[in-house]
Short mmCIF file of C-alpha atoms and ligand atoms in Angstrom, two decimals:
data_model
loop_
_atom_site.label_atom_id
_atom_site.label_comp_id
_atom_site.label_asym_id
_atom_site.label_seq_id
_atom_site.Cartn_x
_atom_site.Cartn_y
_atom_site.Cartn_z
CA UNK A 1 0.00 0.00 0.00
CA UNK A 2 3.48 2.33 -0.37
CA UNK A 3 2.20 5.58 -2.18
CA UNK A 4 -1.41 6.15 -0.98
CA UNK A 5 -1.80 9.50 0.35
CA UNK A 6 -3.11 9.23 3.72
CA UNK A 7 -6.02 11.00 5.63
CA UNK A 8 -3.66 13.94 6.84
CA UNK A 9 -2.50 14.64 3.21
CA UNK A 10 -5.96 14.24 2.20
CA UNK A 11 -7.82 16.72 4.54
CA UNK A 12 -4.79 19.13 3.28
CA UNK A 13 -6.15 18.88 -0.26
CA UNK A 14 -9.86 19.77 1.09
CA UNK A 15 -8.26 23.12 3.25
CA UNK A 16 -6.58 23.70 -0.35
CA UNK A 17 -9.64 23.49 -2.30
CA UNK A 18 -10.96 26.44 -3.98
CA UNK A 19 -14.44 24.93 -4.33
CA UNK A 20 -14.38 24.14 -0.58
CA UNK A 21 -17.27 26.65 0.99
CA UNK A 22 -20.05 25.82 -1.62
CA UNK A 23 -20.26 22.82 0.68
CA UNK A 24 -21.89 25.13 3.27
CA UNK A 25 -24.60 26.22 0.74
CA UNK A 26 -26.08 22.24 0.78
CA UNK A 27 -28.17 20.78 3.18
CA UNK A 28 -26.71 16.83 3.88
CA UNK A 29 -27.74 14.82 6.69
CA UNK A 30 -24.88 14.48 9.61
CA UNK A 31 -23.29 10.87 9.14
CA UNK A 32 -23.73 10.93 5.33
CA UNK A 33 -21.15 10.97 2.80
CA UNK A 34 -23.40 11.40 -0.43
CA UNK A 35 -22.19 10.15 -3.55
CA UNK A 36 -25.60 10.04 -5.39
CA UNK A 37 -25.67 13.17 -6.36
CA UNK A 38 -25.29 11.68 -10.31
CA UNK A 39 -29.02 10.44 -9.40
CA UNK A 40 -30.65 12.95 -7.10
CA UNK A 41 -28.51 16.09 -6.27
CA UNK A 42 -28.33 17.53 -2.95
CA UNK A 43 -30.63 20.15 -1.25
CA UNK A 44 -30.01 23.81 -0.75
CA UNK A 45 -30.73 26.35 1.10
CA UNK A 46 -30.94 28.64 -1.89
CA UNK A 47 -33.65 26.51 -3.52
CA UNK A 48 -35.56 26.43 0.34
CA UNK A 49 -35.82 30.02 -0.21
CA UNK A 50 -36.77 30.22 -3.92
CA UNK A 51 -39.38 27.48 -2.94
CA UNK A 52 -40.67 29.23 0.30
CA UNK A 53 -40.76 32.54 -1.34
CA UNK A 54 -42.82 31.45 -4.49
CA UNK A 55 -45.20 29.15 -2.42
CA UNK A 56 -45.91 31.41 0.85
CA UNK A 57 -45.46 34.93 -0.55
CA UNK A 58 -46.09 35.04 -4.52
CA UNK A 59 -48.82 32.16 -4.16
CA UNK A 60 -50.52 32.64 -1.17
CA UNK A 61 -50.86 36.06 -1.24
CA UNK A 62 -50.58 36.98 -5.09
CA UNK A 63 -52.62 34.53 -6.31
CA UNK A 64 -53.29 34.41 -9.85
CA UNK A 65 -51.54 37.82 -10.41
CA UNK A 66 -48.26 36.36 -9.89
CA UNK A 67 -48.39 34.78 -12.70
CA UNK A 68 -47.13 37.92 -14.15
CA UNK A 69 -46.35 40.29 -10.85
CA UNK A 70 -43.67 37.43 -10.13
CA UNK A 71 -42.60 36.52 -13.92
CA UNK A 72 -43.93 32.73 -13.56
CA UNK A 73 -45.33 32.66 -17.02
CA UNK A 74 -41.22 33.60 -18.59
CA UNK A 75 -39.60 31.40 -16.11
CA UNK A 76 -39.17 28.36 -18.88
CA UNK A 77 -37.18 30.86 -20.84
CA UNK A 78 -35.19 33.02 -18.40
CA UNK A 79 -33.98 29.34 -16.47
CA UNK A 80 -33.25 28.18 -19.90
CA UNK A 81 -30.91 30.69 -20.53
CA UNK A 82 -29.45 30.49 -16.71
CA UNK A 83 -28.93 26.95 -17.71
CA UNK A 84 -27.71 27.32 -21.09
CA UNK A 85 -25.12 29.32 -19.83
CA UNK A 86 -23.58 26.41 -18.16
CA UNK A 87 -23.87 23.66 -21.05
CA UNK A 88 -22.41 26.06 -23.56
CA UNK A 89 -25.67 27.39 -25.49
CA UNK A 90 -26.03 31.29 -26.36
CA UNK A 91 -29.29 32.50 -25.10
CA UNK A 92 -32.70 31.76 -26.64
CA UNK A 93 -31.74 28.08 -27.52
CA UNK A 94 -32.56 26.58 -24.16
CA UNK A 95 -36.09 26.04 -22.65
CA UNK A 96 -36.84 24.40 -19.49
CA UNK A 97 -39.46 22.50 -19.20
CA UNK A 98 -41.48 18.51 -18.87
CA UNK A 99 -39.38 15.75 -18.19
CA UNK A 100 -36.30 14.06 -20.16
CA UNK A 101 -38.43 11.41 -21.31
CA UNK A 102 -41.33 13.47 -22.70
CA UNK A 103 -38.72 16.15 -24.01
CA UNK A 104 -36.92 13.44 -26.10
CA UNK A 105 -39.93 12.79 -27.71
CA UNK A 106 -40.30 16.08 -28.56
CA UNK A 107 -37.50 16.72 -30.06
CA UNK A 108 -36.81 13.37 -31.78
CA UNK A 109 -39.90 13.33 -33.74
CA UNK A 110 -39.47 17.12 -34.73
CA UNK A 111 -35.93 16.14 -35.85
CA UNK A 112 -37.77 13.19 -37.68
CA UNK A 113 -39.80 15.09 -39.48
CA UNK A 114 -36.75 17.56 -40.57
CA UNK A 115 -35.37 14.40 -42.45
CA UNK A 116 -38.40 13.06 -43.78
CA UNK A 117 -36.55 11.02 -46.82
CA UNK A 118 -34.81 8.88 -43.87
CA UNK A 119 -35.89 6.20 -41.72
CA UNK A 120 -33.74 5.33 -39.25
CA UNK A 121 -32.60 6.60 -35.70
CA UNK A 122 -29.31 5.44 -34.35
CA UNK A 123 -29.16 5.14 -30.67
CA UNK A 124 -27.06 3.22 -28.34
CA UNK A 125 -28.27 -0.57 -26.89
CA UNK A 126 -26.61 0.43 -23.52
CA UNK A 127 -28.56 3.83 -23.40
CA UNK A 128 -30.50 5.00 -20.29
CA UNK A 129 -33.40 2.86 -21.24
CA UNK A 130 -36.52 5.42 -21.59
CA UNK A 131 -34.19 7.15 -24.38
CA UNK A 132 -35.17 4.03 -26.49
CA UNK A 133 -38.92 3.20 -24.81
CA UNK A 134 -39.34 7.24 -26.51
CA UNK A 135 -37.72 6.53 -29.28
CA UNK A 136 -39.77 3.20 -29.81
CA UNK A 137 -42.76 5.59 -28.92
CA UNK A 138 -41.49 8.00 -31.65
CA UNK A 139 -41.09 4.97 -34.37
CA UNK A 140 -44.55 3.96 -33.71
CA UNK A 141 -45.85 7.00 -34.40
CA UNK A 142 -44.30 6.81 -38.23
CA UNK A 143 -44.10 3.81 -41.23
CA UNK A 144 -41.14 1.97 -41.93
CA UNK A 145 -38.85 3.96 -38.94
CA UNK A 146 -36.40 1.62 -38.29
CA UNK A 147 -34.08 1.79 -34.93
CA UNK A 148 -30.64 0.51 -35.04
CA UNK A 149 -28.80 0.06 -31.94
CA UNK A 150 -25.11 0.29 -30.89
CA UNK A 151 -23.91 -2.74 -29.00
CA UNK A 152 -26.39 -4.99 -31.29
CA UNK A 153 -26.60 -3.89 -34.76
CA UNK A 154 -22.87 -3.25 -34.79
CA UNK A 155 -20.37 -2.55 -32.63
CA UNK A 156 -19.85 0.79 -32.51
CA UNK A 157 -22.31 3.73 -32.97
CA UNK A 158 -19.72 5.69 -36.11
CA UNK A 159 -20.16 2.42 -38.11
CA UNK A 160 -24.32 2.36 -38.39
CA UNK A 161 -24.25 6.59 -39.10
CA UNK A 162 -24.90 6.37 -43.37
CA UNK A 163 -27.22 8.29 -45.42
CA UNK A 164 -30.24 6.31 -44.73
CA UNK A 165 -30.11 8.12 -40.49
CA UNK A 166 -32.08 10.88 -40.22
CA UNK A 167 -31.31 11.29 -36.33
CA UNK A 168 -28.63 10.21 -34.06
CA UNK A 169 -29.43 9.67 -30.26
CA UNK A 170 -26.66 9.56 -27.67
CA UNK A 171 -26.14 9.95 -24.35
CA UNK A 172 -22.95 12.33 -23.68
CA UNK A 173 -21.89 10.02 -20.78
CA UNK A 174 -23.15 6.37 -20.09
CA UNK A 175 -25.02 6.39 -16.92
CA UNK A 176 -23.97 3.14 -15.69
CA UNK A 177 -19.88 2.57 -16.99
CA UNK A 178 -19.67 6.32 -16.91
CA UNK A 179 -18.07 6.61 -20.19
CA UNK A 180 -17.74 10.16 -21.80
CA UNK A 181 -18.12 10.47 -25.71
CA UNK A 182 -16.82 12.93 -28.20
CA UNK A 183 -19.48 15.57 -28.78
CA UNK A 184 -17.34 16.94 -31.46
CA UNK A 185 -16.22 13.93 -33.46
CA UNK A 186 -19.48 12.62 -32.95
CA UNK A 187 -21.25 15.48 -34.25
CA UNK A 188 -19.48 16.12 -37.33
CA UNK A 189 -19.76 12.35 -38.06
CA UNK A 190 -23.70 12.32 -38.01
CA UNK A 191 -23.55 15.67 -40.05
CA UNK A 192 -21.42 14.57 -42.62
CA UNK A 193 -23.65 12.01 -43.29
CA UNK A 194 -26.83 14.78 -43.20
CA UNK A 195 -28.07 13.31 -40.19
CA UNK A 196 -29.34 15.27 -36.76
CA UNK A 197 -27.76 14.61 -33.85
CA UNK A 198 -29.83 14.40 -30.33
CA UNK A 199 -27.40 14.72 -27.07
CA UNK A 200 -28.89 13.47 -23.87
CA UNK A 201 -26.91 15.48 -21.12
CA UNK A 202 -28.36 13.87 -18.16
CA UNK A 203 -24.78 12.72 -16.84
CA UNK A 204 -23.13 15.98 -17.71
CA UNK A 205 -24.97 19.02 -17.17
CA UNK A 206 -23.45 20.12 -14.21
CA UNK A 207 -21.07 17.52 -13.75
CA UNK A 208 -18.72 19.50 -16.22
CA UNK A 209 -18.26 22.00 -19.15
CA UNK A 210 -20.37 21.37 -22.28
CA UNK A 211 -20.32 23.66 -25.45
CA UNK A 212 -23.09 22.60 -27.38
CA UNK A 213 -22.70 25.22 -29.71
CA UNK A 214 -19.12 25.39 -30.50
CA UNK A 215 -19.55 21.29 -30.63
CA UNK A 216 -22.49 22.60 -33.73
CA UNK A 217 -24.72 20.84 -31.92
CA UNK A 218 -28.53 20.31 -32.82
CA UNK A 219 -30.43 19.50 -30.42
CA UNK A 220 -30.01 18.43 -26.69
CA UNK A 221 -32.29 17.15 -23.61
CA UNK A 222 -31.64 16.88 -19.87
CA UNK A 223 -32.52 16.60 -16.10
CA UNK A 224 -32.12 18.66 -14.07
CA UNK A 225 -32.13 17.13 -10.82
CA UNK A 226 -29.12 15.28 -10.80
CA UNK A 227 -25.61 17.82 -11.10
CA UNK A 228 -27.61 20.55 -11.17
CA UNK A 229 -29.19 19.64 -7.52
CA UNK A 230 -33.11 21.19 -8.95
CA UNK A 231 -35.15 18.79 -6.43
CA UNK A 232 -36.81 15.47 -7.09
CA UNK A 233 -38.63 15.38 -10.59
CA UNK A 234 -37.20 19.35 -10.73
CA UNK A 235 -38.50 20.05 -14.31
CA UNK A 236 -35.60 19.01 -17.50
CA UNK A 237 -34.58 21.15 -20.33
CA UNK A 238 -34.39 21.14 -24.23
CA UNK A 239 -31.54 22.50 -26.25
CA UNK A 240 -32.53 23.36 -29.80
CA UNK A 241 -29.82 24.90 -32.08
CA UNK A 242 -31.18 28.38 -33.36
CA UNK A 243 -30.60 27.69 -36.79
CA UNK A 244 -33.30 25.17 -36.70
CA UNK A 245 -35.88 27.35 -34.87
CA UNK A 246 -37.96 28.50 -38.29
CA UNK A 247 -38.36 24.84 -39.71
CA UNK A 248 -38.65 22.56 -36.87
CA UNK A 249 -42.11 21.49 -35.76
CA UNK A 250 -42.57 19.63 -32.44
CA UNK A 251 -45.37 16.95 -31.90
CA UNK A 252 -47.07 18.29 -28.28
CA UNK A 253 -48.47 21.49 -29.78
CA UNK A 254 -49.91 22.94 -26.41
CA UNK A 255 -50.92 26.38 -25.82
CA UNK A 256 -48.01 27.18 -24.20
CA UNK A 257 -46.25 26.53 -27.58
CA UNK A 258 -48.71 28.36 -29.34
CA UNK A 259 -47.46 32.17 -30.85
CA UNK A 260 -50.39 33.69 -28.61
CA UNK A 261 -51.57 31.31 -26.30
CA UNK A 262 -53.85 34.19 -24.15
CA UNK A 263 -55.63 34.95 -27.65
CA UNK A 264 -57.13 31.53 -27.23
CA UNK A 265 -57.77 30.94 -30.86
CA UNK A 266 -59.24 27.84 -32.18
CA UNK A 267 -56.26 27.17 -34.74
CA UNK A 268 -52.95 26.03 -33.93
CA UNK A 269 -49.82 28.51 -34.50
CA UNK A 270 -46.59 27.88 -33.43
CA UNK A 271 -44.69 30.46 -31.25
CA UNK A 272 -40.99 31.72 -32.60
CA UNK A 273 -37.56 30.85 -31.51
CA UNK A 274 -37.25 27.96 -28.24
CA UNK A 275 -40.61 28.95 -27.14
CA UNK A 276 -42.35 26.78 -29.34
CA UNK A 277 -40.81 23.07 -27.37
CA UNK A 278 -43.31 24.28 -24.79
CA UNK A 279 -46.00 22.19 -24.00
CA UNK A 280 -48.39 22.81 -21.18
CA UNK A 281 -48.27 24.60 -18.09
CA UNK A 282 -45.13 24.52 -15.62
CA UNK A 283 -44.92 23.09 -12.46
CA UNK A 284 -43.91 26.91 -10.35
CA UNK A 285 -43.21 25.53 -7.55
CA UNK A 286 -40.32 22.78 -8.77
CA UNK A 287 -39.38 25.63 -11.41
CA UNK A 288 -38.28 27.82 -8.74
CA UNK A 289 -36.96 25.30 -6.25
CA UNK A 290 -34.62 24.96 -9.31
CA UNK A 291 -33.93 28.53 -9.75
CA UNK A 292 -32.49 28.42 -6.46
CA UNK A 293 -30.36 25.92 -7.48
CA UNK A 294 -29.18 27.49 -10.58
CA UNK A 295 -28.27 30.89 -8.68
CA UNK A 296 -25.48 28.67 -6.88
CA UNK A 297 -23.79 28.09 -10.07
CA UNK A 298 -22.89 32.27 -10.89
CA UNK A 299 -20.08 32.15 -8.20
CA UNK A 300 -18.93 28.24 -9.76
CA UNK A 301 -16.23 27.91 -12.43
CA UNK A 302 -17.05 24.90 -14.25
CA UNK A 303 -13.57 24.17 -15.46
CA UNK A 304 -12.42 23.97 -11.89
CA UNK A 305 -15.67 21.24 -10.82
CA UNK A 306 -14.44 19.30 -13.81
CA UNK A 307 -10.66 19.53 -12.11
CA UNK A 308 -11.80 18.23 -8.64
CA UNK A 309 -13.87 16.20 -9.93
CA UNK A 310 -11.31 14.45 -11.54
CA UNK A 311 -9.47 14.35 -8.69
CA UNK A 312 -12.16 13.06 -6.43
CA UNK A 313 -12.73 10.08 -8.77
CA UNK A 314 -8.66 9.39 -9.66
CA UNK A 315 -8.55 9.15 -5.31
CA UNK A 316 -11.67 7.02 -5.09
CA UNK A 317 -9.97 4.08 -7.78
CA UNK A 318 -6.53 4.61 -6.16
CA UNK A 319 -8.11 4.15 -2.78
CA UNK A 320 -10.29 1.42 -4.03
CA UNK A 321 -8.11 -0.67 -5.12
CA UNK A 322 -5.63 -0.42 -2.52
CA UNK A 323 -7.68 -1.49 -0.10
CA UNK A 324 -10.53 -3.16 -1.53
CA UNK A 325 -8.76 -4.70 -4.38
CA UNK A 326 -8.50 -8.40 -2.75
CA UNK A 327 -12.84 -8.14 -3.00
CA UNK A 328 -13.59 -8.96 -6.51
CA UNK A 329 -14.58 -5.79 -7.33
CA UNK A 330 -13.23 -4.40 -11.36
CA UNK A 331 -13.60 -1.23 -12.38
CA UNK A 332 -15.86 -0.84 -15.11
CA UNK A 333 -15.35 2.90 -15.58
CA UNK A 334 -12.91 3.54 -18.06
CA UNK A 335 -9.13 4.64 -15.81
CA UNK A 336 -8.68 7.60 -18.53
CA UNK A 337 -10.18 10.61 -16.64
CA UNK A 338 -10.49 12.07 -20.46
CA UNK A 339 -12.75 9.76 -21.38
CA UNK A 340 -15.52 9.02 -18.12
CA UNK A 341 -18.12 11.67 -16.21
CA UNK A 342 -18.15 12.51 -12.75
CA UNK A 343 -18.92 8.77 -11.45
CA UNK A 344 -16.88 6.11 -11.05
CA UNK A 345 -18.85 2.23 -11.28
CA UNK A 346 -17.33 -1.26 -10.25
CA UNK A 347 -18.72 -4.26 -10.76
CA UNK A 348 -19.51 -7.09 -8.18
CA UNK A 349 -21.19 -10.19 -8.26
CA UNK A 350 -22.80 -9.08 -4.73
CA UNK A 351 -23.18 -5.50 -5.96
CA UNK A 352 -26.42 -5.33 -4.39
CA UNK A 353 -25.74 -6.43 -0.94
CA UNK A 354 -22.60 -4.72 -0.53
CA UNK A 355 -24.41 -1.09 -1.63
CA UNK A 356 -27.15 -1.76 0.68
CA UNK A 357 -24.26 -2.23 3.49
CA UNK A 358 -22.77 1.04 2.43
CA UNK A 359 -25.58 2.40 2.61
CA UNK A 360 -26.89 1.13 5.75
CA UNK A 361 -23.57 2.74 7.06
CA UNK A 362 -24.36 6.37 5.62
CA UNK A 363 -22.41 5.75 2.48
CA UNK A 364 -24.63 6.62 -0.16
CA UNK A 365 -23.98 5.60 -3.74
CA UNK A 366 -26.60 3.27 -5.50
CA UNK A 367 -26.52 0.08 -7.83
CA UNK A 368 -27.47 -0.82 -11.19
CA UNK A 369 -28.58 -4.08 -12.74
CA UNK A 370 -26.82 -6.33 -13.04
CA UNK A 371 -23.92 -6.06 -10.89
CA UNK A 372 -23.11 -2.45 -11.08
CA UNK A 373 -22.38 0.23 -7.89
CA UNK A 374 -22.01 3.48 -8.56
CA UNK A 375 -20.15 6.32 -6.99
CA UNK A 376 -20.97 9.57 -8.26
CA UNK A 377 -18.82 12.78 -7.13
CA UNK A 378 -20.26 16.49 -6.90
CA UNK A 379 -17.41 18.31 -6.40
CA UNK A 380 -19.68 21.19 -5.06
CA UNK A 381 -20.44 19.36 -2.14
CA UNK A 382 -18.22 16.29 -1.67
CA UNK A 383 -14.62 17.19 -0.31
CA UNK A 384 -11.71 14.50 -0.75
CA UNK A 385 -11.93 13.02 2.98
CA UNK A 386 -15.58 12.13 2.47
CA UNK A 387 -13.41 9.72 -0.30
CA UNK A 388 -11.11 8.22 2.15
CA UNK A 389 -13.96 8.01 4.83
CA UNK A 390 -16.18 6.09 1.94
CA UNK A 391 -13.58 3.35 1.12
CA UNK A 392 -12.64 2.55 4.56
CA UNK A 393 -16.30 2.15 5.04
CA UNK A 394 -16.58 0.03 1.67
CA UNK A 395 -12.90 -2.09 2.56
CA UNK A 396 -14.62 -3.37 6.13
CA UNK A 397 -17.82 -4.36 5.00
CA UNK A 398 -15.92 -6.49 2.54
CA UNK A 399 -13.29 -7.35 4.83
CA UNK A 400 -15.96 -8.32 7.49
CA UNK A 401 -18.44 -10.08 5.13
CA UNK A 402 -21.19 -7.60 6.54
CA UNK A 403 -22.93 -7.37 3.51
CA UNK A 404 -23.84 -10.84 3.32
CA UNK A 405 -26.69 -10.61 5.77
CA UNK A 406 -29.69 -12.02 4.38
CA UNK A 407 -31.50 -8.12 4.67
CA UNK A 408 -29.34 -6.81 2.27
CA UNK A 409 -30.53 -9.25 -0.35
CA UNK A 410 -34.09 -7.91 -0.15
CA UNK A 411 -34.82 -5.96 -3.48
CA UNK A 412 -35.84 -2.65 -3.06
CA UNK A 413 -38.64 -0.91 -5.42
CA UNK A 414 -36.24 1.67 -6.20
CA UNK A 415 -32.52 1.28 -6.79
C1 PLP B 501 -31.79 10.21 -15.51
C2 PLP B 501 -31.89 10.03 -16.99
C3 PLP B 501 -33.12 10.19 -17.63
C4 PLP B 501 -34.35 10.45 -16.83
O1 PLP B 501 -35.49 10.72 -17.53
P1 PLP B 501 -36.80 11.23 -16.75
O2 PLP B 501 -37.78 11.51 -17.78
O3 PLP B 501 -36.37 12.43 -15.94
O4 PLP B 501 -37.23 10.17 -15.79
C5 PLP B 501 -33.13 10.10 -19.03
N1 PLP B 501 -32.01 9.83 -19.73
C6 PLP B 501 -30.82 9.67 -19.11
C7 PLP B 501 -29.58 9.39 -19.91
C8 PLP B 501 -30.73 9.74 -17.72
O5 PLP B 501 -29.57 9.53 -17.11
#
């Protein structure tokens, strides 16, 4: 074990840390080192506020008014741009709104229908699975769509991009292995064949810098309660490049979509620019519960969460597999920091048991069918000794066997 830092040298790199006091602006349970936050971010006390202020002030007492005296109804737009700032989109391009799921449908069957001489969609066989259950949804909806998968159609996702894809579906990082792709490469290689490309930013919106434009970019979906910390089932976003905005027409054409929806006209008109991904009405209360969120990003500089978070992951494999390394666990995130998110996964035959131990023990990570456990690091709120404290926790329930108590084996609903 010559050449692991120990805990002195590691609480010297959280006194060192320039991200270190943003860990005051989250509310964690004492005893709980959190590395979830890839599945449901923290709490704040910012988004407390937003949340208390919108329900007790602007609702209770405004009422209906508040729909303009507190800017409610422009709230998909303004957080869209507060967002977009952060995932590299100029303003206008970015709408929150819905959920991921009903979002990629949106935009997947308006990109669809922007390529109506092609049939198929490219998407990945290891994707987050409601990316294909929407994109099945999508095919339905159309004749002869065909969907060909990474992983099963052919190994890799370049070799099925021809001229016969109309839309390419991807998520930037793989939410179980952790594996970051290319958004570049990738998008040049679906445009050169005159294909759209779809980026599902669930694993990296807030987790580290994206520049969908400079990347060229067409469209992108997210959540945003994961890195960005917006609450559970905190409404997701839509990126849509602006060049787009005049042809593309998306399926859900509610009057919030609609170019005057207080004109209440019997015929259906779609609004301009970003506006028109829109659907119904917003859910206020989760929309500002995330604008709380959001405000802690101004004082954040994303290159230096993508540093530490580097860091805190590079620790958490060295550490790992040092101590733990006798277990049977393997890393199944890829050991390039270049090429993963912000989460590192192992694999174990016991996976299960062992991440019901941790978490049993206030180690919070979670675990992924079939033999997956995840660790995901939020370097806004998870300092390097909460690592150290985490894998001595991990190294004696393996040590001890304490996992392999018969509660532990007891599926949960949720994972
Ligand atoms: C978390 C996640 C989703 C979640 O979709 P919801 O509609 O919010 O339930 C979708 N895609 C990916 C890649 C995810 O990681």
């Amino acid at each position: 074990m010559t050449g692991i830092p120990d805990l002195a040298t590691i609480e010297a790199m959280d006194a060192a840390d320039p991200l270190r006091s943003l860990r005051d602006r989250f509310v964690l349970p004492e005893g709980v080192i959190y590395l979830d936050g890839n599945s449901l971010g923290a709490a704040s006390h910012a988004a407390f506020d937003e949340l208390r202020k919108a329900a007790s002030e602007e609702w209770a007492y405004n009422l209906i008014r508040a729909w303009n005296t507190a800017g409610w109804f422009d709230m998909p737009l303004e957080l869209g741009d507060q967002l977009g700032r952060l995932i590299g989109a100029a303003s206008g391009q970015t709408v929150v709104c819905d959920t991921t799921s009903i979002n990629i449908y949106k935009v997947l069957h308006a990109a669809m229908a922007m390529r109506p001489d092609r049939p198929v969609i490219v998407a990945e066989g290891d994707s987050f699975p409601t990316d294909l259950y929407m994109a099945e949804g999508v095919a339905s909806t159309r004749k002869n769509t065909v969907l060909r998968l990474a992983g099963v159609d052919a190994p890799t996702i370049e070799e099925l991009i021809d001229e016969n894809v109309a839309v390419v579906l991807v998520n930037h990082v793989n939410y179980k292995s952790g594996e970051l792709r290319d958004m570049t490469a990738l998008t040049r290689i679906a445009h050169d064949a005159g294909a759209l490309i779809v980026w599902d930013l669930c694993h990296t919106a807030g987790a580290m810098p994206v520049e969908l434009d400079k990347a060229n970019a067409d469209f992108a979906v997210g959540c945003t309660y994961k890195y960005l910390n917006g609450g559970p089932g905190s409404p997701a976003f839509i990126y849509a490049a602006e060049r787009h905005h005049a042809d593309v027409q998306q399926p859900l054409s509610g009057w919030w979509s609609h170019a005057r929806p207080f004109a209440f006209e019997q015929a259906y008109a779609a609004g301009t620019g970003i506006r028109r991904f829109l659907c119904g009405t917003q859910p206020v209360l989760s929309m500002r519960t995330l604008k709380g969120a959001l405000d802690i990003w101004k004082d954040v500089d994303m290159a230096a969460v993508r540093t530490k978070s580097i860091a805190l992951a590079d620790l958490f494999i060295e550490l790992v597999e040092a101590k733990c390394g006798i277990y049977g666990l393997t890393l199944e995130s890829n050991r390039n920091s270049a090429r993963r998110g912000s989460q590192i996964s192992f694999m174990h035959e016991h996976g299960y048991q062992i991440m019901r131990a941790l978490i049993e023990r206030g180690v919070i990570g979670d675990f992924r069918a079939p033999s997956t456990i995840r660790f995901g690091f939020t370097p806004l709120y998870v300092g390097y000794a909460d690592v150290w404290h985490a894998v001595e926790v991990l190294a004696d329930i393996l040590r001890s066997g304490a996992w392999k108590d018969a509660r532990f084996a007891v599926k949960e609903a949720v994972t």
